[in-house]
Amino acid sequence: MTNPYFDPDDYSDISENEISARQQLDVPLSLGGERLDAALAKLLPDYSRSRLTQWIKDGHVLVDGKSIAPKTKMLGGERLDVTILYSQEEMAFQPENIPLNIVFEDEHLIILNKPAGLVVHPAAGHWSGTLLNGLLHHWPALAQVPRAGIVHRLDKDTSGLMVVAKTLPAQTELVRQLHARTVKRIYRAIADGIVPFDGTIDTQMGRDPHNRQKMAVLKFGGKQAITHVRVLERFANHCYIECKLETGRTHQIRVHMREAKHPLAGDPSYGNVRHKMTEEAAVAVKTLGRQALHAYSLTLVHPASGEERNWKAPLPADLQQLLDTLRGYSLQDGLPSAEMAFATGQDDDDDDDAEDDDDDGVEVIYVR
């Protein structure tokens, strides 16, 4: 963000993580006799007195063009020139005109189809250009709802359906449904290798003790994570699968499929870069440039009507292109399909071919 009133030569000590705006104020006669810091606290009540005092000490508050001490008493009538400093985090919750693919909207809900590459919530490295910024522009009243109505999220490079609450009662009810595991979320994905049968992965998950940027299946501790997997198509070196979430842990599908020895194609954090495939498939996976994961179906009870509603989002063009390429090397016969659970957590010697990735995964955000 560029501020026309900010000259970096005048305020060279402002952190690169801060953004400034200049404001001019007149000290009213009624504040005559007050210390500068006390008078400023009454003129700018949205900021703490300690913060204002620090601005005065740092020279970001000028009184009639001069920098003075915080304890200096005002006479009334002075002109204050205040450089207000905002952190990147404070500036994050600003509306931005970001196109949104809205599938459904009423006065209670927004159902949208998030594209790959869009970060859901502002965080370090992504203080602007997020879905939250776009939502605040689309529906400004979301500024009054915690997290702008976001109750769950997809990682940056996962596409597909999300629900956003437009009111606090709707958000409270959606969080209750998520907590009760009654929201049905089905994902479509392309996994490495030949997944031999349908099944359920039921593990404990938590932060990877060797890499805090990642999640991992844990033998002890963690939270229960359950993913139901169904094979839709088998190819020479990959499978097209459907994953139904029963829980919503960070990176759950990505971690579970890695644990099942079938990581998602193209996954930069949990994938297998040495997975063998045809040259055409390798080019298609590289062209995809992300994990092959899409939130395909979302079912929930409407928080106002009580009616169960379902929405579906077809595969985006990049995933469809990968799927079409793999279909040229289809393997349809010779493999069983059975309701069996994947064996998980039995092998601690699995090679780690993943690269670091800071994206948040399929995660339920419980708003209090």
XYZ file of C-alpha atoms in Angstrom:
368
model
C 0.000 0.000 0.000
C 1.322 3.448 -0.932
C 0.473 6.368 1.293
C 0.809 9.800 -0.389
C 1.459 11.458 2.958
C 4.295 9.166 3.933
C 7.838 10.168 3.114
C 10.252 7.333 4.041
C 13.094 9.837 4.290
C 11.267 11.622 7.107
C 10.430 8.416 8.997
C 13.234 6.042 8.168
C 12.842 4.218 11.487
C 9.348 2.944 10.636
C 9.428 -0.840 10.465
C 8.937 -2.490 7.072
C 6.072 -4.341 8.757
C 4.205 -1.081 9.422
C 2.124 1.217 7.244
C 1.586 4.873 8.121
C -1.120 7.487 7.678
C -0.825 11.144 8.673
C -3.540 12.928 10.624
C -3.703 16.553 11.774
C -5.564 17.535 14.931
C -6.154 20.746 16.870
C -5.935 20.609 20.656
C -9.191 22.131 21.958
C -9.030 24.754 24.676
C -10.877 22.344 26.954
C -7.714 20.166 27.068
C -5.512 23.081 28.163
C -3.377 21.977 31.106
C -3.366 18.317 30.020
C -0.112 16.533 29.244
C 0.481 15.845 25.572
C 0.129 12.070 25.989
C -3.116 12.461 27.956
C -4.559 14.955 25.490
C -3.649 12.732 22.539
C -5.291 9.735 24.239
C -8.550 11.705 24.412
C -8.270 12.849 20.805
C -7.414 9.339 19.519
C -9.320 6.978 21.836
C -8.919 3.996 19.469
C -5.250 3.657 20.446
C -3.762 2.775 23.806
C -2.016 5.489 25.780
C 1.196 3.482 25.898
C 1.189 3.198 22.123
C 0.569 6.936 21.698
C 3.336 7.718 24.156
C 5.752 5.608 22.133
C 4.772 7.456 18.968
C 5.515 10.749 20.741
C 8.917 9.503 21.908
C 9.740 8.224 18.410
C 9.014 11.619 16.867
C 5.814 10.602 15.111
C 3.812 13.332 16.912
C 4.722 16.946 16.160
C 3.279 19.884 18.134
C 3.256 23.012 16.003
C 5.927 21.364 13.881
C 8.188 20.352 16.770
C 8.841 17.111 18.628
C 8.308 17.470 22.373
C 8.197 15.228 25.424
C 5.019 13.260 26.287
C 4.664 15.019 29.647
C 4.648 18.521 28.155
C 1.448 20.348 29.118
C -0.800 21.745 26.423
C -2.231 25.271 26.456
C -4.972 24.542 23.939
C -5.037 25.553 20.299
C -1.862 23.675 19.307
C -1.734 21.888 15.937
C -0.786 18.197 16.210
C 0.688 16.375 13.239
C 0.372 12.653 14.020
C 1.811 9.830 11.927
C -0.437 6.880 12.772
C 1.386 3.586 12.402
C -0.528 0.452 11.495
C 0.956 -3.003 11.566
C 0.442 -5.242 8.551
C -1.842 -7.377 10.693
C -4.033 -4.392 11.569
C -4.288 -3.439 7.911
C -5.139 -6.985 6.878
C -8.858 -6.720 7.619
C -9.522 -4.273 4.790
C -11.960 -4.750 1.895
C -10.413 -5.488 -1.494
C -12.153 -5.922 -4.818
C -11.266 -9.577 -5.363
C -13.503 -11.577 -7.737
C -15.460 -14.283 -5.928
C -17.097 -17.287 -7.578
C -20.300 -17.360 -5.531
C -22.393 -20.501 -5.983
C -25.203 -19.544 -3.607
C -26.048 -16.577 -1.416
C -28.908 -15.454 0.787
C -29.137 -13.247 3.872
C -27.540 -15.970 6.023
C -24.908 -17.772 3.931
C -22.426 -17.464 1.119
C -21.334 -20.648 -0.656
C -18.338 -20.012 -2.870
C -16.010 -21.964 -5.097
C -12.485 -20.933 -4.085
C -9.847 -21.027 -6.814
C -6.437 -22.529 -6.218
C -3.874 -19.887 -5.278
C -6.194 -17.808 -3.094
C -5.269 -17.615 0.596
C -8.339 -17.760 2.839
C -7.238 -15.753 5.889
C -4.533 -13.071 6.340
C -1.340 -14.325 7.954
C 2.393 -13.751 7.797
C 3.399 -13.380 4.172
C -0.216 -12.883 3.044
C -1.540 -9.739 4.706
C -3.634 -8.741 1.691
C -5.268 -10.267 -1.349
C -7.012 -12.969 0.673
C -10.511 -14.382 0.521
C -11.319 -12.488 3.723
C -10.426 -9.185 2.041
C -12.660 -10.077 -0.903
C -15.548 -11.006 1.392
C -15.339 -7.670 3.214
C -15.620 -5.879 -0.119
C -18.496 -8.062 -1.310
C -20.486 -7.784 1.950
C -19.153 -4.976 4.223
C -21.388 -6.064 7.110
C -19.071 -9.068 7.547
C -16.733 -6.678 9.373
C -19.084 -7.158 12.349
C -18.824 -10.969 12.239
C -15.740 -12.720 13.706
C -13.261 -13.718 10.980
C -15.603 -12.126 8.443
C -17.892 -15.149 8.782
C -15.248 -17.741 7.891
C -15.822 -20.960 9.837
C -13.547 -23.365 7.973
C -10.864 -23.000 5.367
C -9.069 -24.632 2.501
C -5.366 -24.314 1.964
C -4.058 -21.842 -0.580
C -3.615 -24.390 -3.364
C -6.754 -26.426 -2.750
C -9.771 -25.400 -4.812
C -13.438 -25.889 -4.133
C -16.451 -25.192 -1.966
C -16.517 -23.194 1.247
C -19.340 -21.810 3.369
C -19.242 -18.343 4.933
C -21.740 -17.110 7.515
C -23.161 -13.624 6.950
C -24.479 -13.211 10.494
C -23.296 -14.124 13.957
C -26.258 -16.497 14.597
C -25.537 -18.293 11.314
C -21.861 -18.554 12.202
C -22.663 -19.942 15.640
C -24.935 -22.589 14.132
C -22.431 -23.592 11.436
C -19.690 -23.950 14.037
C -22.042 -26.158 16.056
C -22.642 -28.349 13.007
C -18.932 -28.604 12.276
C -18.238 -29.525 15.864
C -20.996 -32.164 15.721
C -19.507 -33.505 12.455
C -22.802 -33.157 10.617
C -21.402 -30.998 7.811
C -20.579 -33.354 4.945
C -17.490 -32.404 2.938
C -16.414 -34.536 -0.004
C -13.196 -33.933 -1.912
C -11.958 -35.212 -5.250
C -8.236 -35.878 -5.568
C -5.616 -37.625 -7.669
C -3.244 -39.820 -5.687
C 0.057 -41.456 -6.576
C 0.055 -45.199 -7.168
C -2.761 -47.746 -7.295
C -5.023 -47.427 -4.257
C -6.112 -51.078 -3.896
C -9.452 -50.680 -2.141
C -11.940 -48.300 -0.583
C -11.422 -47.694 3.100
C -11.204 -45.490 6.142
C -8.111 -43.865 7.599
C -8.496 -43.261 11.328
C -5.459 -41.842 13.124
C -4.259 -39.292 15.640
C -2.854 -36.138 14.035
C -0.822 -33.203 15.295
C 2.197 -31.064 14.533
C 5.123 -32.951 13.060
C 7.699 -33.054 15.902
C 10.490 -32.782 13.310
C 8.984 -29.911 11.304
C 6.492 -27.571 12.955
C 5.360 -26.280 9.562
C 3.849 -29.681 8.812
C 1.291 -32.018 10.303
C 1.822 -35.711 10.891
C 0.194 -38.903 12.118
C 1.200 -39.417 15.740
C 1.334 -42.603 17.769
C 0.670 -40.644 20.965
C -1.236 -37.418 21.491
C -2.774 -35.376 18.723
C -6.440 -35.292 17.742
C -8.504 -37.935 16.050
C -8.627 -37.582 12.273
C -10.946 -39.705 10.116
C -11.027 -39.762 6.304
C -13.163 -42.125 4.219
C -11.582 -42.920 0.844
C -13.336 -44.279 -2.265
C -11.590 -45.143 -5.525
C -13.305 -43.647 -8.581
C -10.807 -44.603 -11.318
C -7.439 -46.342 -11.531
C -4.733 -45.426 -14.024
C -1.260 -46.745 -14.769
C 0.467 -44.885 -11.939
C -2.293 -42.877 -10.245
C -5.820 -43.075 -8.910
C -8.754 -40.695 -9.019
C -10.265 -40.822 -5.531
C -12.992 -39.326 -3.411
C -12.284 -38.396 0.214
C -15.059 -37.763 2.702
C -14.023 -35.891 5.822
C -15.437 -36.910 9.164
C -13.107 -34.542 11.019
C -11.390 -31.359 9.883
C -7.731 -31.365 10.874
C -5.103 -29.217 9.229
C -3.779 -30.923 6.059
C -5.865 -33.999 6.952
C -6.376 -35.513 3.501
C -2.833 -34.732 2.417
C -1.315 -36.315 5.524
C -3.638 -39.319 5.472
C -2.945 -40.158 1.849
C 0.772 -39.892 2.468
C 0.366 -42.185 5.458
C -1.475 -44.665 3.225
C 1.573 -44.588 0.882
C -0.480 -42.791 -1.789
C 0.303 -39.063 -1.429
C -1.558 -36.594 -3.585
C -0.093 -35.870 -6.994
C 1.839 -32.620 -7.065
C 1.709 -32.085 -3.292
C 4.688 -29.834 -2.467
C 4.727 -30.735 1.228
C 3.650 -34.356 1.512
C 4.138 -35.666 -2.013
C 6.711 -38.052 -3.437
C 8.838 -36.261 -6.017
C 10.364 -39.602 -7.049
C 7.036 -41.233 -7.923
C 7.410 -43.096 -11.210
C 5.023 -42.166 -14.003
C 4.919 -41.681 -17.757
C 6.580 -38.622 -19.247
C 3.179 -37.245 -20.249
C 1.840 -37.669 -16.720
C 4.953 -36.054 -15.234
C 4.498 -33.011 -17.458
C 0.811 -32.793 -16.516
C 1.564 -32.984 -12.774
C 4.266 -30.330 -13.098
C 1.898 -28.125 -15.093
C -0.709 -28.463 -12.341
C 1.753 -26.880 -9.928
C -0.202 -27.763 -6.787
C -1.645 -30.669 -4.869
C -4.406 -32.382 -6.843
C -7.185 -31.697 -4.331
C -10.606 -30.128 -4.841
C -13.504 -29.621 -2.413
C -16.196 -31.107 -4.618
C -19.339 -31.369 -2.486
C -20.673 -29.573 0.594
C -23.797 -30.562 2.514
C -25.133 -28.779 5.592
C -28.333 -27.831 7.360
C -29.313 -24.262 6.541
C -28.969 -22.345 9.826
C -32.247 -20.453 9.333
C -34.586 -22.813 7.450
C -33.371 -26.091 8.957
C -33.364 -27.605 5.470
C -30.470 -29.832 4.419
C -28.775 -28.303 1.380
C -26.087 -29.623 -0.958
C -23.804 -27.905 -3.433
C -21.287 -29.353 -5.892
C -18.406 -27.738 -7.768
C -16.987 -29.517 -10.829
C -13.254 -30.014 -11.150
C -11.420 -26.851 -12.202
C -9.746 -26.831 -15.607
C -6.232 -27.600 -14.322
C -7.301 -30.729 -12.442
C -9.528 -31.819 -15.321
C -6.569 -31.513 -17.676
C -4.459 -33.755 -15.436
C -7.300 -36.265 -15.188
C -7.766 -36.338 -18.968
C -4.044 -36.975 -19.429
C -4.070 -39.860 -16.951
C -7.121 -41.392 -18.614
C -4.922 -42.131 -21.580
C -3.184 -44.721 -19.377
C -6.168 -46.245 -17.582
C -6.026 -49.446 -15.529
C -9.567 -50.607 -14.818
C -9.321 -54.312 -14.184
C -7.592 -56.721 -11.883
C -7.828 -54.837 -8.582
C -10.320 -55.517 -5.777
C -12.697 -53.068 -4.138
C -13.643 -53.738 -0.529
C -14.663 -51.868 2.615
C -11.395 -52.143 4.517
C -9.414 -49.712 6.632
C -5.973 -48.616 5.536
C -3.193 -49.817 7.799
C -1.661 -46.648 9.221
C 0.925 -45.675 11.774
C 2.854 -48.918 11.426
C 5.901 -47.710 9.526
C 8.133 -45.018 10.936
C 10.736 -45.413 8.180
C 8.757 -43.798 5.360
C 10.992 -41.556 3.222
C 10.280 -37.842 3.522
C 10.411 -36.387 0.023
C 8.297 -33.353 0.822
C 9.303 -29.741 0.709
C 8.289 -27.156 3.293
C 4.938 -25.450 2.766
C 3.278 -22.892 4.995
C -0.220 -23.280 3.626
C -3.050 -24.135 5.922
C -4.962 -27.245 4.978
C -8.470 -28.521 5.319
C -9.106 -27.113 8.747
C -12.190 -26.323 10.814
C -11.917 -23.000 12.607
C -13.970 -23.053 15.803
C -14.954 -19.461 16.507
C -15.689 -18.556 20.086
